[in-house]
Amino acid sequence: MEYTRRDLGKIALLSVPLSRAFGAKMIDSKIDGVQIGAITYSFNTIANPDPQAIINAYVEIGLGEAELMSNHCEALAGAPATPNFGRGGGGGRGPGVAPPGGLSATVPGAPPAGPPPQPPAQRGGGRAPLTPEQQAERQAAQEKLAQWRASTSANTWKAVRQKFTGAGVAVALLCYNMQDSMKDEDIEYGFSMAEGLGVKAISTSTTLTMAKRIAPIADKHKLMVGYHGHDATNDPNQTATLESYDTLMAYGGYNGINLDIGHFTAANYDAVAFIKQHHARITNLHIKDRKKDHGPNVAEWGTGDTPIKPVLQLLKAEKYPIPANMELEYRIPEGSDIVTEAKKCFAYVKSCLA
């Protein structure tokens, strides 16, 4: 049956907008040749109970490219929830979705803290240990989640991608944090997710020990992995010192760098010089403003020590095809919200490229 334009107009009024029915026009957030996006980690506070709120935020802010956290990807794919039991809402998971690798794995999106987290009973801060009933509930939920993960396929992740593209947002990278406690099949799970999404690279916060394990798997899949740097320069197993970046890149040709210019500045390094030297191995940047000497994130971008403008001007001048993804980690000021703050930060980024 063929439809006239008038018929299609009636269908649009009765059901969904034609832009969603036939594919929305993609949002263009490339400024003077520099692709600006954001990592979905920035929107943890609105991801529950409906992760669709993340996609809506990108549309409202005007961001056309996303670095998708694996936990948000799973939540959008319908992963079963696991109980929180007082974990708090800022950890980066969807509705209780746990990271692959078991309960010892670090929360996706959070900086790796070296050894696996201690169980609740051993941590400070007065958190009560789980009751036997809670332990049983968590174990059952973990088993259910493991079964769900085993049932996923490329089509699972293609459907998630379509949710973004249907709103005009491209999914360019998958952030899949890989911890030392993971088995090889857990690492492969992340690569299968990335390939199903059709991303150009994986970003990850992990250790140098894991970077060595990941390298041959990345080589096999021919998929770049950008290792996210932090400022823990006192830990030789972290991606933090200049030497650590050299070490991880030497492990394999598909080992690259997700350079967080805020953390890099906090470690007292020069982001502009580093990008000039290693731009061919940089999968993407994280844009934030921090103080030097391991100082804090600042809410008013441009008042810290991070050379956001010089970095963006470098990308513009040299035409480096490196996405610059905003990562909002500072405390949201009272009376504001994450979307308002992201709009403010995006406006600052635009001003840096004027």
GROMACS .gro file of N, CA, C and O in nm, residues 93 98-106 142 149 181 186:
model
   56
   93ARG      N    1   2.606   0.356   3.783
   93ARG     CA    2   2.530   0.247   3.727
   93ARG      C    3   2.392   0.294   3.689
   93ARG      O    4   2.344   0.398   3.732
   98ALA      N    5   2.510  -0.394   3.784
   98ALA     CA    6   2.647  -0.415   3.831
   98ALA      C    7   2.741  -0.433   3.714
   98ALA      O    8   2.701  -0.477   3.607
   99PRO      N    9   2.868  -0.402   3.732
   99PRO     CA   10   2.965  -0.418   3.624
   99PRO      C   11   2.997  -0.564   3.602
   99PRO      O   12   2.988  -0.646   3.693
  100PRO      N   13   3.036  -0.602   3.480
  100PRO     CA   14   3.084  -0.738   3.457
  100PRO      C   15   3.203  -0.766   3.547
  100PRO      O   16   3.276  -0.676   3.586
  101GLY      N   17   3.224  -0.890   3.578
  101GLY     CA   18   3.339  -0.927   3.658
  101GLY      C   19   3.305  -0.950   3.804
  101GLY      O   20   3.393  -0.975   3.885
  102GLY      N   21   3.178  -0.942   3.839
  102GLY     CA   22   3.140  -0.970   3.976
  102GLY      C   23   3.138  -0.846   4.062
  102GLY      O   24   3.167  -0.735   4.019
  103LEU      N   25   3.104  -0.865   4.189
  103LEU     CA   26   3.086  -0.753   4.279
  103LEU      C   27   3.216  -0.683   4.314
  103LEU      O   28   3.214  -0.571   4.364
  104SER      N   29   3.329  -0.745   4.287
  104SER     CA   30   3.456  -0.681   4.319
  104SER      C   31   3.496  -0.577   4.216
  104SER      O   32   3.587  -0.500   4.239
  105ALA      N   33   3.428  -0.575   4.102
  105ALA     CA   34   3.463  -0.479   3.999
  105ALA      C   35   3.421  -0.339   4.039
  105ALA      O   36   3.321  -0.319   4.106
  106THR      N   37   3.501  -0.241   3.997
  106THR     CA   38   3.472  -0.103   4.029
  106THR      C   39   3.350  -0.055   3.953
  106THR      O   40   3.323  -0.101   3.843
  142GLN      N   41   2.250  -1.104   4.073
  142GLN     CA   42   2.372  -1.118   3.993
  142GLN      C   43   2.360  -1.234   3.895
  142GLN      O   44   2.403  -1.225   3.779
  149ARG      N   45   2.313  -1.109   3.035
  149ARG     CA   46   2.429  -1.074   2.955
  149ARG      C   47   2.464  -1.184   2.855
  149ARG      O   48   2.502  -1.156   2.741
  181SER      N   49   3.999  -0.778   3.825
  181SER     CA   50   3.923  -0.896   3.867
  181SER      C   51   3.849  -0.963   3.751
  181SER      O   52   3.796  -1.072   3.766
  186ASP      N   53   3.490  -1.152   3.023
  186ASP     CA   54   3.433  -1.022   3.059
  186ASP      C   55   3.488  -0.912   2.968
  186ASP      O   56   3.416  -0.819   2.929
   0.00000   0.00000   0.00000
